[in-house]
CSV table of C-alpha atoms (C1' of nucleotides) in Angstrom, one decimal:
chain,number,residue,atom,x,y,z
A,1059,UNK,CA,0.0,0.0,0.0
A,1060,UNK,CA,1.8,3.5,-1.0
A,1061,UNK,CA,0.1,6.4,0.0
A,1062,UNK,CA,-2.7,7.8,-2.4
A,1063,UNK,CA,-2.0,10.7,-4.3
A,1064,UNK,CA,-3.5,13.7,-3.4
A,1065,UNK,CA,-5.7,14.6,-5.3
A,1066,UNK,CA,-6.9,10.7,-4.5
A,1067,UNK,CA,-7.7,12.3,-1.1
A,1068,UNK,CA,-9.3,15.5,-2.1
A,1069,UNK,CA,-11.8,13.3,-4.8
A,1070,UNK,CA,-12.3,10.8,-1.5
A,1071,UNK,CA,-13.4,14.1,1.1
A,1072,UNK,CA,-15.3,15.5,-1.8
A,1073,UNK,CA,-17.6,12.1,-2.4
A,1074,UNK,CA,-18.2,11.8,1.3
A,1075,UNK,CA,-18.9,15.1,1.8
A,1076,UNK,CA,-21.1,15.6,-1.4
A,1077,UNK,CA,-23.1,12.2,-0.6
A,1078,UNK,CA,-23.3,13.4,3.1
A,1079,UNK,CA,-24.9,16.2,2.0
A,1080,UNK,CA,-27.2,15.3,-0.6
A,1081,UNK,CA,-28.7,12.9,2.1
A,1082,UNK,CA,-28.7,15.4,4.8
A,1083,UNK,CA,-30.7,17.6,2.0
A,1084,UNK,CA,-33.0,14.6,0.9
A,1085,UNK,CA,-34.0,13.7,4.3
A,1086,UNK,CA,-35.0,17.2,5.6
A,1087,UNK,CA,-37.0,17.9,2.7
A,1088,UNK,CA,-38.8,15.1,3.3
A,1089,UNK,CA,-39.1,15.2,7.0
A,1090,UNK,CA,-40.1,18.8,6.6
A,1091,UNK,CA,-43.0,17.8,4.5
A,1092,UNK,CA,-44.3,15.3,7.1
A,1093,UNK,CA,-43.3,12.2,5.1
A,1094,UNK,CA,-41.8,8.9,5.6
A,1095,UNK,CA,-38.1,8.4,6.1
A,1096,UNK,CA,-36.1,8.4,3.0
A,1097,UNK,CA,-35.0,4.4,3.1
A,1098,UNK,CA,-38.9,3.9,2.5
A,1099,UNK,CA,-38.7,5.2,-1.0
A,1100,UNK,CA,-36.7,3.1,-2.5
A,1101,UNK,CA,-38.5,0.1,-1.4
A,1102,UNK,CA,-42.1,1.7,-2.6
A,1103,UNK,CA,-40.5,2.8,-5.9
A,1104,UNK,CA,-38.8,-1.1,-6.5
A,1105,UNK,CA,-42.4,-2.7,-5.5
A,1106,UNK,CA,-44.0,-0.2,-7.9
A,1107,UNK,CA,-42.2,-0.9,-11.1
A,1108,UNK,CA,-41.1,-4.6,-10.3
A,1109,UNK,CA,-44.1,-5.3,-9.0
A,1110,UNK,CA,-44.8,-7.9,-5.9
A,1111,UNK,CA,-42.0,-9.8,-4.3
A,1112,UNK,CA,-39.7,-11.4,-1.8
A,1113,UNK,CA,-37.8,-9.7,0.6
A,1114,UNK,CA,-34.4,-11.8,-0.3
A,1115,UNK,CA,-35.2,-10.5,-3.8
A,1116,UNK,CA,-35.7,-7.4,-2.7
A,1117,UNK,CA,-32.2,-7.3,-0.9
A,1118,UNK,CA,-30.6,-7.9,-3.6
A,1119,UNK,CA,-32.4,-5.0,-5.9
A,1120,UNK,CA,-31.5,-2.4,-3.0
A,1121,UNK,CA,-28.6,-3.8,-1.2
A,1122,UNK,CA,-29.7,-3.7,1.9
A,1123,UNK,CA,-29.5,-5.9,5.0
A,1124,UNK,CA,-31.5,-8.7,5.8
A,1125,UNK,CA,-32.1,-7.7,9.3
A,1126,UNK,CA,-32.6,-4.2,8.2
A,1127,UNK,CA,-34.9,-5.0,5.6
A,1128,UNK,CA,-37.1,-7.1,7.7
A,1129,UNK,CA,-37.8,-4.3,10.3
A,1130,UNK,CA,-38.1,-1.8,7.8
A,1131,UNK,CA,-41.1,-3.7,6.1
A,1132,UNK,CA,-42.6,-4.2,9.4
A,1133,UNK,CA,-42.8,-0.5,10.4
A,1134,UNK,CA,-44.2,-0.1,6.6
A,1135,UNK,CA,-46.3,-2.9,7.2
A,1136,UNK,CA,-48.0,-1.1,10.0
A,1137,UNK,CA,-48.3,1.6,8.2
A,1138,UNK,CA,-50.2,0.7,5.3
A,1139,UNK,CA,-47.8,1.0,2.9
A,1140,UNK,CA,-46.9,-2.7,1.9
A,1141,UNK,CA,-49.2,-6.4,3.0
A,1142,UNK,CA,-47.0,-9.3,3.8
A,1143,UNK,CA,-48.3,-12.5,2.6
A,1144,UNK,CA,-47.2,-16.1,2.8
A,1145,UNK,CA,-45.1,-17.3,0.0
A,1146,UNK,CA,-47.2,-20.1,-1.6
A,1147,UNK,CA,-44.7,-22.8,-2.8
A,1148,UNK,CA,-42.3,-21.7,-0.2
A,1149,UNK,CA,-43.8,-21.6,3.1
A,1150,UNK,CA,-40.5,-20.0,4.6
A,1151,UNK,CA,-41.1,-17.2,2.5
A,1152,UNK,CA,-43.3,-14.2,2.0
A,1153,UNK,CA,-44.7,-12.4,-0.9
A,1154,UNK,CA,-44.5,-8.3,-0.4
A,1155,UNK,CA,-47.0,-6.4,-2.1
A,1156,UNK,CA,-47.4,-2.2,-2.5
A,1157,UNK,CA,-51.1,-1.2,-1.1
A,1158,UNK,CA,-52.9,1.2,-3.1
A,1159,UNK,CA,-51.6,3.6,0.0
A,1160,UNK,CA,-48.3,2.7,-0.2
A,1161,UNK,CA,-48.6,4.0,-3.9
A,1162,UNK,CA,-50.3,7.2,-2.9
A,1163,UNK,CA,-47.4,7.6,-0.4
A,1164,UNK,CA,-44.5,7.0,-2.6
A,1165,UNK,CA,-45.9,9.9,-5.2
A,1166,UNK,CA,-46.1,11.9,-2.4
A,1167,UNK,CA,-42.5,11.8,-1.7
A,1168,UNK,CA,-42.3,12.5,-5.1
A,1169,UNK,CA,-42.0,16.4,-5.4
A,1170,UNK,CA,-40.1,16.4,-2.0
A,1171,UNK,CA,-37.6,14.0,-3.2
A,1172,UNK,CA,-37.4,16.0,-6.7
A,1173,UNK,CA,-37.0,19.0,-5.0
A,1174,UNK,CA,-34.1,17.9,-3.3
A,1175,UNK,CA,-32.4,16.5,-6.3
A,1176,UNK,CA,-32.8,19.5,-8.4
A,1177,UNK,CA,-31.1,21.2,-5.6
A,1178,UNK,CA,-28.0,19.1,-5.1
A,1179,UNK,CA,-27.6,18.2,-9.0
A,1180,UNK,CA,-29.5,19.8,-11.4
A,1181,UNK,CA,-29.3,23.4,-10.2
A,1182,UNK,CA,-25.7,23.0,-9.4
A,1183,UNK,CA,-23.9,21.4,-12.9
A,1184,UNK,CA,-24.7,21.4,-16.5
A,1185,UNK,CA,-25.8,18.7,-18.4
A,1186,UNK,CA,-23.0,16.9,-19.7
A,1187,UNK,CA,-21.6,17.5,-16.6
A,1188,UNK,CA,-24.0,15.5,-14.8
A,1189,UNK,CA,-23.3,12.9,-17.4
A,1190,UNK,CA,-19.6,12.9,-17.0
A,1191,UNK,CA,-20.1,13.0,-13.3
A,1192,UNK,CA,-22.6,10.0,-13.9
A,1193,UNK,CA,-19.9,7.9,-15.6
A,1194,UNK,CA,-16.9,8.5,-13.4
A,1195,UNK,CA,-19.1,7.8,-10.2
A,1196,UNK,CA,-20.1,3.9,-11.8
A,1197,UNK,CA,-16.7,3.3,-12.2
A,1198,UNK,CA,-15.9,4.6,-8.7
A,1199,UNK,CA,-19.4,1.9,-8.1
B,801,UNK,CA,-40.5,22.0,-9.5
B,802,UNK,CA,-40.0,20.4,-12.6
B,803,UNK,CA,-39.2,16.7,-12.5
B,804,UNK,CA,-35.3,16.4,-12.9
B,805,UNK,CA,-34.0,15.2,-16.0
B,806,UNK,CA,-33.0,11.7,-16.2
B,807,UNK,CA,-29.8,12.1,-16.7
B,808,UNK,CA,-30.1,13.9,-13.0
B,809,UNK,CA,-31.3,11.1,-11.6
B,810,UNK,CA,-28.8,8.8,-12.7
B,811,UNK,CA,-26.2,11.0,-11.3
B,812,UNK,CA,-28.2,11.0,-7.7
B,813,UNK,CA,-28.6,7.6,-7.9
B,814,UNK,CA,-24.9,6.9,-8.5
B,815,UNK,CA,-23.6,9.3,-6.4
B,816,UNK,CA,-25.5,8.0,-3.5
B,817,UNK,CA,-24.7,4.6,-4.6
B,818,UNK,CA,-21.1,5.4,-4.3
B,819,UNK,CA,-20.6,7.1,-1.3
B,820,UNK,CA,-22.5,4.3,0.1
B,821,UNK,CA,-20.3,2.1,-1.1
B,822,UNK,CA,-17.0,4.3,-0.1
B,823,UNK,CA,-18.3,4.1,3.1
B,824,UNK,CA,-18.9,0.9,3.5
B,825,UNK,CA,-15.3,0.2,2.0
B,826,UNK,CA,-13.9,2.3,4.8
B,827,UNK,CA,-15.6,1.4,8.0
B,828,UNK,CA,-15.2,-2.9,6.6
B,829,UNK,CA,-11.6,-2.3,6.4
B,830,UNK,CA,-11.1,-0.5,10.3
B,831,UNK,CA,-13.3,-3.4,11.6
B,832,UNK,CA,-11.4,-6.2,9.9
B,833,UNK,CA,-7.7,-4.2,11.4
B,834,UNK,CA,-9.9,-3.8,14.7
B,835,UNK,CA,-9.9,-0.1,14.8
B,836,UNK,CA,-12.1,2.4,15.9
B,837,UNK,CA,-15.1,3.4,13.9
B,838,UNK,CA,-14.6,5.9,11.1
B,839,UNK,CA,-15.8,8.7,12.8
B,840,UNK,CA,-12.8,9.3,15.1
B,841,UNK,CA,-10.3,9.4,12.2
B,842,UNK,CA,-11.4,13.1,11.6
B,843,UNK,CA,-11.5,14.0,14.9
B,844,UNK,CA,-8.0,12.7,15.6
B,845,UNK,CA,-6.8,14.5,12.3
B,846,UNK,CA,-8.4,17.7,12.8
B,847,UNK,CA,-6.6,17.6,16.3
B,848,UNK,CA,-3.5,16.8,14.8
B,849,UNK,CA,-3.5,19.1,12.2
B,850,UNK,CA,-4.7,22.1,14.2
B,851,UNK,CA,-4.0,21.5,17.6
B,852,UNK,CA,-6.1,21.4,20.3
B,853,UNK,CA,-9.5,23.1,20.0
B,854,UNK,CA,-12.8,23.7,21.7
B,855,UNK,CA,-15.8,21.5,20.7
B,856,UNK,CA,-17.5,24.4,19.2
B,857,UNK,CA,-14.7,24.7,16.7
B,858,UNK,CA,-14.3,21.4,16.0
B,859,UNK,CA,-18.0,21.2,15.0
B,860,UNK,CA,-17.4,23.4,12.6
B,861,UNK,CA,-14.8,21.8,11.4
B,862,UNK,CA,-16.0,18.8,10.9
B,863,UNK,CA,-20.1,19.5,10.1
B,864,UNK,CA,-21.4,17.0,12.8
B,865,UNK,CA,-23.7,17.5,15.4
B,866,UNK,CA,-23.2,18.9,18.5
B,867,UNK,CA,-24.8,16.4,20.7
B,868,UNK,CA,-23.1,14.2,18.9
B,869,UNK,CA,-20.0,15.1,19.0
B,870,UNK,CA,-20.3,15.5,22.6
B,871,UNK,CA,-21.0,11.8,22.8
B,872,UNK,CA,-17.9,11.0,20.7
B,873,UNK,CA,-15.4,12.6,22.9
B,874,UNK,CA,-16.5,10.9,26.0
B,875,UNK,CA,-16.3,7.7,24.1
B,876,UNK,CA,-13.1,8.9,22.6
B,877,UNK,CA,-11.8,10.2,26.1
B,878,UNK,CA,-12.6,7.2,27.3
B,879,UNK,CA,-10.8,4.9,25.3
B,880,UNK,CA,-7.9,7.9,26.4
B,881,UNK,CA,-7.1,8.9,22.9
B,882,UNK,CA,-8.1,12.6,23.8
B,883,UNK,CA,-8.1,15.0,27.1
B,884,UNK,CA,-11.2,17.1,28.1
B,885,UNK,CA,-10.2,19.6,29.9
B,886,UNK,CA,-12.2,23.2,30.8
B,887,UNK,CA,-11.5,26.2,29.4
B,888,UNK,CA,-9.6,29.1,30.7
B,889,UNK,CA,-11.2,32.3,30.3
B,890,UNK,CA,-14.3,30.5,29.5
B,891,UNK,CA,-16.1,28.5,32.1
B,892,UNK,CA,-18.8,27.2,30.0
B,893,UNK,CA,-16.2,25.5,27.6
B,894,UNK,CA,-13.6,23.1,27.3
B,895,UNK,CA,-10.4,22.1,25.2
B,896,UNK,CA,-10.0,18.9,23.9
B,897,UNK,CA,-6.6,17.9,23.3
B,898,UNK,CA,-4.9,14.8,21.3
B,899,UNK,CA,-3.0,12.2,23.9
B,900,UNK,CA,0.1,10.6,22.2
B,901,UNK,CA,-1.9,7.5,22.3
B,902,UNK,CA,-4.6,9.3,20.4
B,903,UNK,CA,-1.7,10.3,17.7
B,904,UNK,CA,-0.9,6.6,17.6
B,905,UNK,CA,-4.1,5.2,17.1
B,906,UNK,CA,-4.7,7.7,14.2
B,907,UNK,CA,-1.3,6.5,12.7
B,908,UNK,CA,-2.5,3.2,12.9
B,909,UNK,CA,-6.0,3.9,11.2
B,910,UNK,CA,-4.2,5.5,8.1
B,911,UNK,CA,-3.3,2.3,6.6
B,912,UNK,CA,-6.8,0.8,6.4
B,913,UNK,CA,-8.4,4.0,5.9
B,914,UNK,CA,-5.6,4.5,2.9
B,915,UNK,CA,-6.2,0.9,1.7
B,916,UNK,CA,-10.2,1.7,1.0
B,917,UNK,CA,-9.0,4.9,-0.4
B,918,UNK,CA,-7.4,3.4,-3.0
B,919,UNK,CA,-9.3,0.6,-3.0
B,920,UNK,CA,-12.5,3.2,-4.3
B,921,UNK,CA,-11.3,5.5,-5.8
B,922,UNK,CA,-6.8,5.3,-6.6
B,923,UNK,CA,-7.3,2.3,-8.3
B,924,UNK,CA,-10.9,3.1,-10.2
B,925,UNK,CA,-9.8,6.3,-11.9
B,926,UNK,CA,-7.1,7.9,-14.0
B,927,UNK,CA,-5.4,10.8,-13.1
B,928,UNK,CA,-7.2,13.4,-14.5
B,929,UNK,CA,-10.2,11.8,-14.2
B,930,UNK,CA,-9.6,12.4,-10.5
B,931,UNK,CA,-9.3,15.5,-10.9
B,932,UNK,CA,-12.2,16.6,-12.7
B,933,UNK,CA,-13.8,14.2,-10.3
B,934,UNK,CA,-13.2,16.3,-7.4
B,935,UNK,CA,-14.4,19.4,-9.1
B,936,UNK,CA,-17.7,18.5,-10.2
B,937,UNK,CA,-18.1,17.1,-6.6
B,938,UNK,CA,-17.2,20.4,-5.4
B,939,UNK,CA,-20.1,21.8,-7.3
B,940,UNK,CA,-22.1,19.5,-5.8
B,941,UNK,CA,-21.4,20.2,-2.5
C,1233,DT,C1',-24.8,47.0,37.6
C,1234,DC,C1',-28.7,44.3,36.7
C,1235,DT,C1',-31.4,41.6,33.5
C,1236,DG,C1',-32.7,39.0,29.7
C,1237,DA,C1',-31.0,36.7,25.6
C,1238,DT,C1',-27.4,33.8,23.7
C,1239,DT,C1',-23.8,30.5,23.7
C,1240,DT,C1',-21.7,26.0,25.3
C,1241,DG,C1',-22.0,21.5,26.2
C,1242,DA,C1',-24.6,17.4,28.5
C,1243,DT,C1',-28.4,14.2,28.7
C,1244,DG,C1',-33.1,11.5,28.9
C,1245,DC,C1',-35.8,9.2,25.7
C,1246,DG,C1',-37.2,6.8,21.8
C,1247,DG,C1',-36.0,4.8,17.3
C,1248,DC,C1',-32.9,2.6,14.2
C,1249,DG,C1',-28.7,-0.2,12.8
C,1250,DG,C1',-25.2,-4.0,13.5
C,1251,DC,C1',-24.3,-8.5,15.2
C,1252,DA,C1',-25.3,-12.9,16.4
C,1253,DT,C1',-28.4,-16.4,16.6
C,1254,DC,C1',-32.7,-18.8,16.2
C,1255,DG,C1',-36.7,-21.6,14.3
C,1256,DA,C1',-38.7,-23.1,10.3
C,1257,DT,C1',-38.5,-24.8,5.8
C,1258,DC,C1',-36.4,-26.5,1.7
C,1259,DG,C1',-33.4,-29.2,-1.3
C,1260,DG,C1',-30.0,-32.6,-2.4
C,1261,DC,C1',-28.3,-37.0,-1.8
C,1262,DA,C1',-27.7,-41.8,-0.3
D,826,DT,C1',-37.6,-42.1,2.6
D,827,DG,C1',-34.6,-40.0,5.9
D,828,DC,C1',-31.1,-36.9,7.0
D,829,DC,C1',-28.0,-32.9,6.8
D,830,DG,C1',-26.6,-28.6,5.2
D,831,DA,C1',-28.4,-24.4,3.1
D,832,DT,C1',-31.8,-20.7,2.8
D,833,DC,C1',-35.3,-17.5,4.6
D,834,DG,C1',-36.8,-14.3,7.7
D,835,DA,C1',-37.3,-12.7,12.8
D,836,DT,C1',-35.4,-11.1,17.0
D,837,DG,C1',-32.7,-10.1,21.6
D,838,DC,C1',-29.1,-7.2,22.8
D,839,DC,C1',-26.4,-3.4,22.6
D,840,DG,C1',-24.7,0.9,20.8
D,841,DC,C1',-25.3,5.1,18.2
D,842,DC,C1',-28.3,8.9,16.5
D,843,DG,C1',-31.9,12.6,16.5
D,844,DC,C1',-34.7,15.4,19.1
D,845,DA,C1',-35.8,18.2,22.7
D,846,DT,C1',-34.4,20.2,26.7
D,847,DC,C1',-31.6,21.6,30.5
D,848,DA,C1',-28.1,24.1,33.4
D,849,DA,C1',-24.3,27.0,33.6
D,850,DA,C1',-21.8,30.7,32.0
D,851,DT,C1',-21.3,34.7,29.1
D,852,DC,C1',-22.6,38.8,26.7
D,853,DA,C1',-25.2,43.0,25.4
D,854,DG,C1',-27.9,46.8,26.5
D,855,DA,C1',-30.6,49.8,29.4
DNA sequence: TCTGATTTGATGCGGCGGCATCGATCGGCA
DNA sequence: TGCCGATCGATGCCGCCGCATCAAATCAGA
């Protein structure tokens, strides 16, 4: 291991700090309006357009923990937002499903969520910025 | 509002993919060396780098909480890699100062901090890809 | 100088995350 | 068929975070 270069360091601080911040701005926006926590969304919007399905599935599609994932569908199961079922053909299972709710919620979240995109990215670098900035961040993925 | 562009929310998406990912790198790497938790590294270097300060400043500094931070030095004192001590010439405040063994541990994090570094981004990027990197995510943030 | 507002840091409480482990079920293989 | 290892999801425990609030000290202004 030799020491990373600096500017290795300064790109590094910068991520962290950027990502830090765009949650910090994503999260008040949306606690601000009232709404659920920001982890929720991603799980409404995956049921939404992949419809129905398992929880190992969907920690795989969010990359997410399996302990995490199985308290966070219980506090949206209380909530409305998702029914668990039993798995038929796999009775260790269980079937997750978006309630009509939970689909009212998620475009709720919507316009905060935007809002706090277009504040962190869009208002802040030019298009083909955002799409070098796009490609250099998969490869750092 | 209008809804971001798509190739806005690409660059979200990665960007909070990324840091996630950075982060994750990071605070695997300290656990597997048995270190402490990624949050002290900063403290420790800010100490280092500008001597002993006052919680107030090294808020600042750093962009954390205060409660929180006040929770992290006692944890930190604690495991006696930094002194509280109060104030003079202000009763209500207090100067935290790195211990040798604080300078230490931080030596010893830099390693596996430097490894996930590298890891994430050293090893990922070119040179000037870096760089331009780090500027757009100076924008950003 | 006295008083009220501000700054500094600590903390009780509830919620969430990480870790280890558990019970139940499934699947493969002799 | 019967058994053993693998998979699926839940949960007890503990630690950290976020929020609200507090007490002490300081500062500013009449």
């Amino acid at each position: 291991m030799t020491k990373p270069a600096a500017i290795t360091l300064l790109a590094w601080d910068r991520l962290l700090g950027a990502g830090a911040r765009a949650l910090r701005a994503a999260r008040a926006e949306l606690k601000r309006a009232g709404l659920p926590p920001l982890e929720w969304y991603d799980i409404l919007v995956a049921l939404e357009r992949r419809g129905a399905m398992r929880p190992r599935d969907l920690q795989g599609v969010l990359g997410i923990e399996q302990y995490n994932l199985s308290r966070l569908l219980s506090r949206m199961e209380r909530a409305g937002l998702v029914t668990v079922a039993p798995c038929p053909g796999d009775a260790r299972g269980q079937i997750v499903t978006l309630t009509p709710a939970g689909a009212q919620r998620r475009a709720a979240m919507w316009p905060a969520y935007a809002a706090a995109i277009h504040g962190s990215i869009e208002a802040r670098l030019e298009p083909d910025e955002r799409i070098q900035l796009a490609g250099m961040l998969e490869r750092v993925a």
